[in-house]
Amino acid sequence: MKYEVLKMPSDFLRNLNESDFIKKSLYYISDDENIISSFFKKDELYPVSQTNYYITVVDKIKELINSDKKILISGDYDCDGICATTLLYRYIKSKHDKVAYYIPHRKNDGYGLSVKLVNMYAEKNYEAIICVDNGVVAHEAIAHALSLGIEVIVLDHHEMDEKTTSYEYVLHPLLMEEPYHYLCGTGVVFEVLRSLKEVDEYDVILAALAAISDMMVIVYENRSVVRLGLTYLNRNRDIHLVTLAEGCDVIDENTLAMRIAPKINAVGRMYDLANANNLIKYLLSENTQEVLQTSTQILRVNDERRKVTRSTTSQVASKLDLDNSYLLVADKIHEGIVGLIASNLVNTYDKVSIVLSEEDGIYKGSCRSVAGVDLVDMMRNCSLLETFGGHKQAGGLALRLENLEPFKEYISHYLFENEIVEETKYVIDVSKEIVRLNDAILLNSLRPFLRVQQEPLYLISNLPFDEAILMKEGKHAKWVLNEDSEVVYFNVNDEVRNRNGVNYICKIGINEFRGKKKISFQVIDYFI
């Protein structure tokens, strides 16, 4: 990892009457002044979309609700798909008795609408299918449904292809105006609901959770939804989510991302222990005792997910060839956790990591990348794959058993031919600057930034270690910069002990103790 001091153009945000610290921090977040200006916008939703795609879909759902047709909402097993299904079912059920939902089984059904699912829906005489958080490229399944006389509406945010817009009823963020371009699947459903009803606080809360859980860019409508959702959640302390947060007094975007969403996702991952369809019942239940009982079950499933992930990661790590340019594991691995293991490996070893689970001669799995390696570019020309889907840094794939060794050779050749560029991160140098408490409070009030856990980094140089206050028998260190700010370093690396001239990379936060607020720079890395 390389670090480079951020240089801000002198005319950036020239009309904003704030300190250079604030302007540099905002420039770090985005160099687009329109985006930054939206950070100071009042927390309110944008006007509803007026595109033809949007209006056509809204009108069709109204028509279905006013008809006698049986409607099936076909969702997805991740947090976004669960929230999208919950919101749409909650509304349609209040107006139309003949509606149901189905969350596919991760292993038995796979992702998204399929011919198999269409046949299952047809056998139960459903006359309309609404795909939420899936469907934009389910061309074979949609064609099959239409051939059976089943109407199909697609509300999705995944990458479209040239055929997607040919469908009569499809809505995607890119088929709406710019403020909606960054919506997740639940976000698309939420926008549709805005033209069907007066959305309530619970609608906004679930839309906010979904946007954070699916790691969307938090800008424009997403930003309004997330900030409003967090306000409502902290105000009304919704029991469905607060119980999953396990004792957090204040719920912020990091709470949604790190404490709540993973537990909802765990139910879909651990398909042998739980049924993801029960999550819809949980989120819609008004029975406090039932909610508490189910939340306990969800927490148990998540604990098992963590246990299995840790043990499996440890097992596969012992078999890795660390001299290789990438890491690949192909074994009998629980299919629901392959992505988590791949993430653990790439975070630990900083190498492209591919984790595959084998069954009946087919390997299915996940891949995670490092900075400088584009998985889409890597995989798009690989004829050995049965399927691949994803983006630059993460994806899912499948290949046949006989193609595993040729696939390994292909990856090795690709990485040899394509030089991996070392990642450079920018930092804001505050070594010679006194950061004002009011500025830190203002910056904190503008959260969330564009992406969760991608916040400004600050450089503080030349902190003499012999001036540090040591805590926990020397395990942690603290430097007092002034009465309003300090630097805290948890789990001090031995390399920096008793050494001066170290450059510390920090995140900024606000600590409050006995009513007094203080700036806390937390060390996350260093270089010498």
Coordinates of C-alpha atoms in Angstrom, one line a residue:
M1 CA 0.0 0.0 0.0
K2 CA 1.3 3.4 -1.0
Y3 CA 0.1 6.7 0.5
E4 CA 0.1 10.1 -1.2
V5 CA -0.8 13.4 0.2
L6 CA -4.0 14.8 -1.3
K7 CA -3.7 18.1 -3.2
M8 CA -6.9 20.1 -3.5
P9 CA -7.4 22.6 -6.3
S10 CA -7.4 26.2 -4.8
D11 CA -10.8 27.0 -6.3
F12 CA -12.6 23.8 -5.1
L13 CA -15.8 24.8 -3.2
R14 CA -14.7 28.5 -3.4
N15 CA -18.3 29.6 -2.4
L16 CA -18.4 27.4 0.7
N17 CA -17.6 29.4 3.8
E18 CA -15.8 26.6 5.7
S19 CA -12.2 25.8 6.7
D20 CA -9.6 24.2 4.5
F21 CA -9.9 21.1 6.7
I22 CA -13.6 20.7 5.8
K23 CA -13.0 21.4 2.1
K24 CA -10.1 19.0 1.9
S25 CA -12.1 16.3 3.6
L26 CA -15.0 16.8 1.2
Y27 CA -12.6 16.8 -1.8
Y28 CA -11.3 13.5 -0.5
I29 CA -14.9 12.1 -0.6
S30 CA -15.6 13.5 -4.1
D31 CA -14.2 16.0 -6.5
D32 CA -17.7 16.5 -8.0
E33 CA -19.0 19.8 -6.5
N34 CA -22.6 18.8 -7.4
I35 CA -22.3 15.7 -5.3
I36 CA -20.7 17.6 -2.4
S37 CA -23.3 20.3 -2.6
S38 CA -26.0 17.7 -2.2
F39 CA -24.4 16.9 1.2
F40 CA -25.8 20.2 2.5
K41 CA -29.2 19.6 1.0
K42 CA -32.2 19.2 3.4
D43 CA -33.0 15.5 4.1
E44 CA -36.0 15.1 1.9
L45 CA -36.9 12.7 -1.0
Y46 CA -36.5 13.8 -4.6
P47 CA -39.7 14.2 -6.7
V48 CA -40.8 10.9 -8.1
S49 CA -39.5 9.7 -11.4
Q50 CA -41.4 10.8 -14.6
T51 CA -39.8 8.4 -17.1
N52 CA -42.0 6.3 -19.3
Y53 CA -40.5 3.1 -17.8
Y54 CA -41.4 4.2 -14.3
I55 CA -45.0 5.3 -15.2
T56 CA -45.7 2.1 -17.2
V57 CA -44.6 -0.1 -14.3
V58 CA -46.5 1.9 -11.7
D59 CA -49.7 1.8 -13.9
K60 CA -49.3 -2.0 -14.4
I61 CA -49.0 -2.7 -10.7
K62 CA -52.1 -0.6 -10.1
E63 CA -53.9 -2.6 -12.7
L64 CA -52.9 -5.9 -11.1
I65 CA -54.0 -4.8 -7.7
N66 CA -57.4 -3.8 -9.1
S67 CA -57.7 -7.2 -10.9
D68 CA -58.5 -10.7 -9.6
K69 CA -55.2 -12.1 -10.7
K70 CA -52.9 -14.1 -8.5
I71 CA -49.6 -12.3 -8.0
L72 CA -46.2 -13.8 -7.0
I73 CA -43.4 -11.6 -5.8
S74 CA -40.1 -13.4 -6.6
G75 CA -37.3 -12.1 -4.5
D76 CA -33.7 -12.8 -3.5
Y77 CA -32.1 -14.3 -0.4
D78 CA -29.8 -11.4 0.5
C79 CA -30.7 -8.4 2.6
D80 CA -31.6 -6.2 -0.3
G81 CA -33.9 -8.9 -1.8
I82 CA -35.5 -9.6 1.6
C83 CA -36.2 -5.9 2.2
A84 CA -37.6 -5.4 -1.4
T85 CA -39.9 -8.4 -1.1
T86 CA -41.1 -7.2 2.4
L87 CA -41.9 -3.7 1.2
L88 CA -43.8 -4.7 -1.9
Y89 CA -45.7 -7.6 -0.3
R90 CA -46.6 -5.4 2.6
Y91 CA -48.3 -2.9 0.4
I92 CA -49.9 -5.2 -2.2
K93 CA -51.3 -7.5 0.6
S94 CA -53.0 -4.5 2.1
K95 CA -54.9 -3.9 -1.2
H96 CA -55.1 -7.4 -2.8
D97 CA -55.7 -10.8 -1.2
K98 CA -54.3 -12.9 -4.0
V99 CA -50.6 -12.2 -3.5
A100 CA -47.7 -14.3 -2.2
Y101 CA -43.9 -14.2 -2.2
Y102 CA -41.1 -16.6 -2.6
I103 CA -37.4 -16.3 -1.7
P104 CA -35.4 -18.9 -3.6
H105 CA -33.3 -21.5 -1.8
R106 CA -29.7 -20.5 -2.4
K107 CA -28.5 -24.1 -3.2
N108 CA -31.6 -25.8 -4.6
D109 CA -33.0 -22.9 -6.6
G110 CA -30.0 -20.6 -7.2
Y111 CA -30.1 -16.9 -7.8
G112 CA -33.0 -15.2 -9.5
L113 CA -35.9 -16.1 -11.7
S114 CA -35.4 -19.5 -13.5
V115 CA -37.5 -21.8 -15.7
K116 CA -37.7 -24.1 -12.7
L117 CA -39.3 -21.4 -10.6
V118 CA -41.6 -20.2 -13.4
N119 CA -42.9 -23.8 -13.6
M120 CA -43.4 -23.9 -9.9
Y121 CA -45.4 -20.7 -10.0
A122 CA -47.4 -21.8 -13.0
E123 CA -48.4 -25.0 -11.2
K124 CA -49.9 -22.9 -8.4
N125 CA -51.8 -20.8 -11.0
Y126 CA -50.0 -17.5 -10.5
E127 CA -50.9 -15.1 -13.3
A128 CA -48.3 -12.4 -12.7
I129 CA -44.7 -12.5 -11.4
I130 CA -43.0 -9.4 -10.0
C131 CA -39.2 -9.9 -9.8
V132 CA -37.5 -7.8 -7.1
D133 CA -33.8 -7.5 -6.9
N134 CA -33.4 -9.9 -9.8
G135 CA -34.7 -10.5 -13.3
V136 CA -33.0 -8.1 -15.7
V137 CA -31.1 -10.8 -17.5
A138 CA -33.4 -13.8 -16.7
H139 CA -34.3 -13.9 -20.4
E140 CA -35.0 -17.7 -20.7
A141 CA -37.2 -17.7 -17.6
I142 CA -39.1 -14.5 -18.7
A143 CA -39.7 -15.9 -22.2
H144 CA -41.0 -19.2 -20.6
A145 CA -43.4 -17.3 -18.3
L146 CA -44.7 -15.2 -21.1
S147 CA -45.3 -18.3 -23.3
L148 CA -47.4 -19.7 -20.4
G149 CA -49.5 -16.5 -20.4
I150 CA -47.9 -15.2 -17.1
E151 CA -47.2 -11.5 -17.0
V152 CA -43.8 -10.4 -15.7
I153 CA -42.7 -7.2 -14.1
V154 CA -39.0 -6.6 -13.3
L155 CA -37.8 -4.3 -10.6
D156 CA -34.1 -4.7 -10.4
H157 CA -30.7 -2.9 -10.2
H158 CA -28.2 -5.4 -11.5
E159 CA -26.4 -4.9 -14.8
M160 CA -28.7 -4.8 -17.8
D161 CA -27.9 -6.1 -21.3
E162 CA -29.2 -5.1 -24.7
K163 CA -32.4 -7.2 -24.3
T164 CA -33.5 -5.9 -20.9
T165 CA -35.3 -2.8 -22.1
S166 CA -37.3 -4.8 -24.7
Y167 CA -39.6 -6.1 -21.9
E168 CA -42.9 -4.3 -21.5
Y169 CA -42.6 -3.9 -17.7
V170 CA -39.1 -3.3 -16.5
L171 CA -37.7 -0.7 -14.1
H172 CA -34.1 -0.1 -13.4
P173 CA -32.2 2.8 -11.8
L174 CA -30.7 3.7 -15.1
L175 CA -34.2 3.9 -16.6
M176 CA -35.0 6.8 -14.2
E177 CA -33.5 10.2 -13.7
E178 CA -30.0 10.8 -12.4
P179 CA -30.9 11.0 -8.7
Y180 CA -32.1 7.4 -8.9
H181 CA -29.1 5.9 -10.8
Y182 CA -27.5 4.4 -7.6
L183 CA -30.6 2.6 -6.2
C184 CA -30.5 -1.0 -5.0
G185 CA -33.3 -3.4 -5.6
T186 CA -35.3 -2.2 -2.6
G187 CA -34.7 1.4 -3.7
V188 CA -36.4 0.6 -7.0
V189 CA -39.4 -0.9 -5.2
F190 CA -39.4 2.0 -2.7
E191 CA -39.7 4.5 -5.6
V192 CA -42.5 2.6 -7.1
L193 CA -44.3 2.6 -3.8
R194 CA -44.1 6.4 -3.6
S195 CA -46.6 6.6 -6.5
L196 CA -48.8 3.9 -5.0
K197 CA -49.1 5.1 -1.4
E198 CA -47.8 7.6 1.1
V199 CA -44.6 5.8 2.2
D200 CA -44.2 5.5 6.0
E201 CA -41.2 5.5 8.2
Y202 CA -40.8 1.7 8.1
D203 CA -40.7 1.8 4.3
V204 CA -37.8 4.4 4.6
I205 CA -36.0 2.4 7.3
L206 CA -35.9 -0.8 5.2
A207 CA -34.9 1.1 2.1
A208 CA -32.0 2.6 4.0
L209 CA -30.9 -0.8 5.4
A210 CA -31.0 -2.3 1.9
A211 CA -28.9 0.6 0.4
I212 CA -26.2 0.2 3.0
S213 CA -26.3 -3.6 2.9
D214 CA -25.8 -3.8 -0.8
M215 CA -22.9 -1.3 -0.6
M216 CA -24.5 1.3 -2.9
V217 CA -23.1 4.8 -3.5
I218 CA -24.8 6.9 -0.9
V219 CA -25.6 10.0 -3.0
Y220 CA -28.7 11.9 -4.2
E221 CA -31.9 9.8 -3.4
N222 CA -29.9 7.1 -1.7
R223 CA -28.4 9.7 0.7
S224 CA -31.9 11.2 1.5
V225 CA -33.3 7.7 2.1
V226 CA -30.4 6.6 4.3
R227 CA -30.2 9.8 6.4
L228 CA -34.0 9.8 6.9
G229 CA -34.1 6.1 7.6
L230 CA -31.4 6.4 10.3
T231 CA -33.3 9.3 11.9
Y232 CA -36.5 7.3 12.0
L233 CA -34.8 4.2 13.3
N234 CA -33.1 6.0 16.1
R235 CA -36.3 7.8 17.0
N236 CA -38.8 4.9 17.0
R237 CA -36.3 2.1 17.8
D238 CA -38.0 -0.4 15.5
I239 CA -37.9 -3.7 17.3
H240 CA -37.1 -5.9 14.2
L241 CA -33.8 -4.2 13.6
V242 CA -32.9 -2.9 17.1
T243 CA -32.9 -6.4 18.5
L244 CA -30.4 -7.4 15.7
A245 CA -28.2 -4.5 16.6
E246 CA -27.7 -6.0 20.0
G247 CA -27.5 -3.1 22.4
C248 CA -26.4 -0.2 20.2
D249 CA -27.5 3.0 21.7
V250 CA -27.1 5.0 18.5
I251 CA -27.6 3.2 15.1
D252 CA -25.6 4.6 12.2
E253 CA -24.6 3.4 8.8
N254 CA -21.9 1.2 10.2
T255 CA -24.4 -0.4 12.5
L256 CA -26.5 -1.3 9.5
A257 CA -23.6 -2.6 7.6
M258 CA -21.7 -4.5 10.2
R259 CA -24.3 -5.6 12.8
I260 CA -27.7 -5.8 11.2
A261 CA -27.4 -6.7 7.5
P262 CA -24.9 -9.6 8.1
K263 CA -27.5 -11.3 10.4
I264 CA -30.2 -11.0 7.8
N265 CA -27.8 -12.3 5.1
A266 CA -26.8 -15.2 7.4
V267 CA -30.3 -16.7 7.1
G268 CA -30.0 -16.9 3.3
R269 CA -26.4 -18.2 3.6
M270 CA -27.1 -20.9 6.1
Y271 CA -29.8 -22.5 4.0
D272 CA -29.4 -25.9 5.8
L273 CA -30.4 -24.2 9.1
A274 CA -33.1 -21.7 8.2
N275 CA -35.6 -20.7 5.6
A276 CA -35.1 -17.1 4.2
N277 CA -38.8 -16.8 3.5
N278 CA -39.3 -16.6 7.3
L279 CA -37.5 -13.3 7.3
I280 CA -40.4 -11.6 5.5
K281 CA -42.7 -12.9 8.3
Y282 CA -40.3 -11.6 10.8
L283 CA -40.0 -8.1 9.4
L284 CA -43.8 -7.9 9.1
S285 CA -44.7 -9.3 12.4
E286 CA -46.5 -7.0 14.9
N287 CA -46.3 -9.6 17.7
T288 CA -43.5 -8.5 20.1
Q289 CA -43.0 -11.9 21.6
E290 CA -42.8 -13.5 18.1
V291 CA -40.3 -10.9 17.0
L292 CA -38.1 -11.5 20.0
Q293 CA -38.2 -15.3 19.6
T294 CA -37.4 -15.1 15.9
S295 CA -34.6 -12.6 16.4
T296 CA -33.0 -15.0 18.9
Q297 CA -33.1 -17.7 16.2
I298 CA -31.6 -15.3 13.7
L299 CA -28.7 -14.5 16.1
R300 CA -28.1 -18.3 16.6
V301 CA -27.9 -18.8 12.8
N302 CA -25.5 -15.9 12.5
D303 CA -23.3 -17.3 15.3
E304 CA -23.2 -20.6 13.4
R305 CA -22.4 -18.8 10.2
R306 CA -19.5 -17.1 11.9
K307 CA -18.3 -20.3 13.5
V308 CA -18.4 -22.2 10.2
T309 CA -16.7 -19.4 8.3
R310 CA -13.9 -19.2 10.8
S311 CA -13.2 -22.9 10.9
T312 CA -13.4 -23.3 7.1
T313 CA -11.2 -20.3 6.5
S314 CA -8.6 -21.8 8.9
Q315 CA -8.8 -25.2 7.1
V316 CA -8.4 -23.8 3.6
A317 CA -5.6 -21.4 4.7
S318 CA -3.5 -24.4 5.7
K319 CA -3.7 -25.7 2.2
L320 CA -2.9 -22.5 0.3
D321 CA 0.1 -22.1 -2.0
L322 CA 1.2 -18.7 -0.9
D323 CA 3.9 -18.6 -3.5
N324 CA 1.3 -18.5 -6.2
S325 CA 0.2 -15.2 -7.8
Y326 CA -3.4 -15.8 -6.7
L327 CA -5.2 -18.1 -4.2
L328 CA -7.7 -20.8 -5.3
V329 CA -9.5 -23.2 -3.1
A330 CA -11.7 -26.0 -4.6
D331 CA -13.3 -28.3 -2.1
K332 CA -16.5 -29.5 -0.4
I333 CA -17.3 -26.1 1.1
H334 CA -20.6 -24.8 2.3
E335 CA -21.9 -22.9 -0.7
G336 CA -23.4 -20.1 1.5
I337 CA -20.0 -18.9 2.8
V338 CA -17.7 -19.1 -0.2
G339 CA -17.9 -15.4 -0.7
L340 CA -17.1 -14.7 3.0
I341 CA -14.0 -17.0 2.8
A342 CA -12.8 -15.3 -0.4
S343 CA -13.1 -11.9 1.3
N344 CA -11.2 -13.2 4.3
L345 CA -8.4 -14.5 2.1
V346 CA -8.0 -11.4 0.0
N347 CA -8.0 -9.2 3.2
T348 CA -5.4 -11.4 4.8
Y349 CA -3.0 -12.1 1.9
D350 CA -3.8 -9.3 -0.6
K351 CA -4.1 -11.6 -3.5
V352 CA -6.9 -12.4 -6.0
S353 CA -8.8 -15.2 -4.1
I354 CA -11.2 -17.7 -5.6
V355 CA -13.2 -20.1 -3.5
L356 CA -15.1 -22.9 -5.2
S357 CA -17.5 -25.5 -3.8
E358 CA -17.9 -28.8 -5.7
E359 CA -21.0 -30.8 -6.2
D360 CA -21.9 -33.3 -8.9
G361 CA -19.0 -32.4 -11.1
I362 CA -19.7 -28.6 -11.0
Y363 CA -17.7 -26.0 -9.1
K364 CA -19.6 -23.0 -8.0
G365 CA -18.1 -20.2 -6.0
S366 CA -17.0 -16.6 -5.5
C367 CA -13.9 -14.5 -6.3
R368 CA -12.6 -11.4 -4.7
S369 CA -9.9 -9.1 -6.2
V370 CA -7.2 -6.7 -5.2
A371 CA -6.7 -3.1 -6.4
G372 CA -5.4 -3.2 -10.0
V373 CA -7.1 -6.4 -11.1
D374 CA -10.5 -6.2 -12.8
L375 CA -12.4 -9.4 -12.4
V376 CA -14.8 -8.6 -15.2
D377 CA -11.9 -8.1 -17.6
M378 CA -10.2 -11.3 -16.3
M379 CA -13.3 -13.5 -16.7
R380 CA -15.1 -12.0 -19.8
N381 CA -12.8 -13.9 -22.3
C382 CA -12.5 -17.1 -20.3
S383 CA -14.4 -19.8 -22.3
L384 CA -13.9 -22.3 -19.5
L385 CA -16.6 -20.8 -17.3
E386 CA -20.2 -21.9 -17.4
T387 CA -21.3 -18.7 -15.8
F388 CA -19.8 -15.5 -14.4
G389 CA -21.4 -12.4 -12.9
G390 CA -20.2 -9.5 -10.8
H391 CA -18.0 -6.4 -11.0
K392 CA -14.4 -5.4 -10.8
Q393 CA -13.7 -6.5 -7.2
A394 CA -16.2 -9.3 -6.6
G395 CA -18.1 -12.0 -8.6
G396 CA -19.6 -15.4 -8.7
L397 CA -18.7 -18.1 -11.2
A398 CA -19.3 -21.8 -12.1
L399 CA -17.2 -24.2 -14.1
R400 CA -17.1 -28.0 -14.8
L401 CA -14.7 -30.3 -12.9
E402 CA -12.7 -31.1 -16.0
N403 CA -12.0 -27.4 -16.6
L404 CA -10.5 -26.6 -13.2
E405 CA -6.9 -27.2 -14.1
P406 CA -7.1 -25.3 -17.4
F407 CA -8.8 -22.5 -15.4
K408 CA -5.9 -22.3 -13.0
E409 CA -3.5 -22.0 -16.0
Y410 CA -5.7 -19.3 -17.5
I411 CA -5.6 -17.2 -14.3
S412 CA -1.9 -17.6 -13.9
H413 CA -1.3 -16.5 -17.5
Y414 CA -3.7 -13.5 -17.1
L415 CA -2.0 -12.2 -14.0
F416 CA 1.5 -12.7 -15.6
E417 CA 0.4 -10.7 -18.7
N418 CA -1.4 -8.0 -16.8
E419 CA 0.8 -6.2 -14.3
I420 CA -0.8 -5.5 -10.9
V421 CA -0.5 -1.9 -10.0
E422 CA 0.1 -1.3 -6.3
E423 CA -2.8 0.6 -4.8
T424 CA -2.3 4.2 -3.8
K425 CA -4.5 5.8 -1.1
Y426 CA -4.7 9.5 -0.6
V427 CA -4.3 11.1 2.8
I428 CA -4.9 14.6 4.2
D429 CA -1.9 15.9 6.0
V430 CA -2.9 17.5 9.3
S431 CA 0.5 17.2 11.0
K432 CA 1.0 20.9 11.2
E433 CA -2.7 21.9 11.5
I434 CA -4.9 22.3 14.5
V435 CA -8.2 20.7 13.6
R436 CA -11.0 22.5 15.3
L437 CA -13.6 20.5 17.3
N438 CA -16.5 22.3 15.5
D439 CA -15.0 21.3 12.1
A440 CA -14.8 17.7 13.2
I441 CA -18.4 17.8 14.5
L442 CA -19.6 19.4 11.2
L443 CA -17.8 16.7 9.2
N444 CA -19.4 14.0 11.3
S445 CA -22.8 15.5 10.8
L446 CA -22.5 15.0 7.0
R447 CA -22.2 11.2 7.3
P448 CA -22.7 8.9 5.6
F449 CA -20.1 9.6 3.0
L450 CA -20.3 8.0 -0.5
R451 CA -19.6 4.5 0.7
V452 CA -19.6 2.9 4.1
Q453 CA -16.1 2.5 5.6
Q454 CA -14.6 4.6 2.8
E455 CA -14.0 7.8 4.8
P456 CA -11.2 10.4 4.7
L457 CA -7.8 9.3 5.9
Y458 CA -5.5 11.7 7.7
L459 CA -1.7 11.8 8.0
I460 CA -0.1 12.7 11.4
S461 CA 3.7 12.6 11.3
N462 CA 6.5 12.6 13.9
L463 CA 4.7 11.7 17.0
P464 CA 7.5 10.8 19.5
F465 CA 6.6 7.4 20.9
D466 CA 8.2 8.3 24.3
E467 CA 5.5 11.0 24.7
A468 CA 2.7 8.5 24.2
I469 CA 0.5 7.5 27.1
L470 CA 0.5 3.7 27.2
M471 CA -2.6 1.8 28.1
K472 CA -3.4 -1.9 28.9
E473 CA 0.1 -2.7 29.9
G474 CA 1.5 -1.1 26.8
K475 CA -0.8 -2.7 24.3
H476 CA -2.4 0.6 23.3
A477 CA -1.0 4.1 23.0
K478 CA -2.4 7.6 23.1
W479 CA -1.0 11.0 22.3
V480 CA -2.7 14.2 23.5
L481 CA -2.4 16.8 20.8
N482 CA -4.3 19.6 22.6
E483 CA -7.2 19.9 24.9
D484 CA -9.6 19.1 22.1
S485 CA -7.9 16.3 20.2
E486 CA -5.9 13.1 20.7
V487 CA -4.4 10.2 18.6
V488 CA -5.2 6.7 19.7
Y489 CA -3.4 3.6 18.5
F490 CA -4.9 0.2 19.4
N491 CA -2.7 -2.9 19.3
V492 CA 0.6 -1.1 18.7
N493 CA 2.9 -2.8 16.2
D494 CA 6.3 -3.6 17.8
E495 CA 8.0 -1.9 14.8
V496 CA 7.0 1.6 15.9
R497 CA 7.7 1.2 19.7
N498 CA 10.4 3.6 20.9
R499 CA 10.7 5.0 17.4
N500 CA 10.3 8.5 16.2
G501 CA 9.7 9.7 12.6
V502 CA 6.7 7.4 12.1
N503 CA 3.9 8.6 9.8
Y504 CA 0.5 7.5 11.2
I505 CA -2.6 7.1 9.0
C506 CA -5.8 7.9 10.9
K507 CA -9.5 8.1 10.7
I508 CA -11.3 10.8 12.6
G509 CA -14.1 10.5 15.1
I510 CA -15.7 12.2 18.0
N511 CA -15.5 10.9 21.6
E512 CA -17.7 12.1 24.4
F513 CA -16.9 11.6 28.0
R514 CA -18.8 13.2 30.9
G515 CA -20.4 15.6 28.5
K516 CA -17.1 16.8 27.0
K517 CA -16.5 16.1 23.3
K518 CA -13.0 15.5 21.9
I519 CA -11.6 14.7 18.5
S520 CA -10.1 11.2 18.3
F521 CA -7.8 10.3 15.5
Q522 CA -7.6 6.5 15.4
V523 CA -4.5 5.0 13.8
I524 CA -5.3 2.3 11.2
D525 CA -1.9 2.1 9.5
Y526 CA 1.6 3.6 9.4
F527 CA 4.7 4.0 7.3
I528 CA 8.3 4.9 8.1

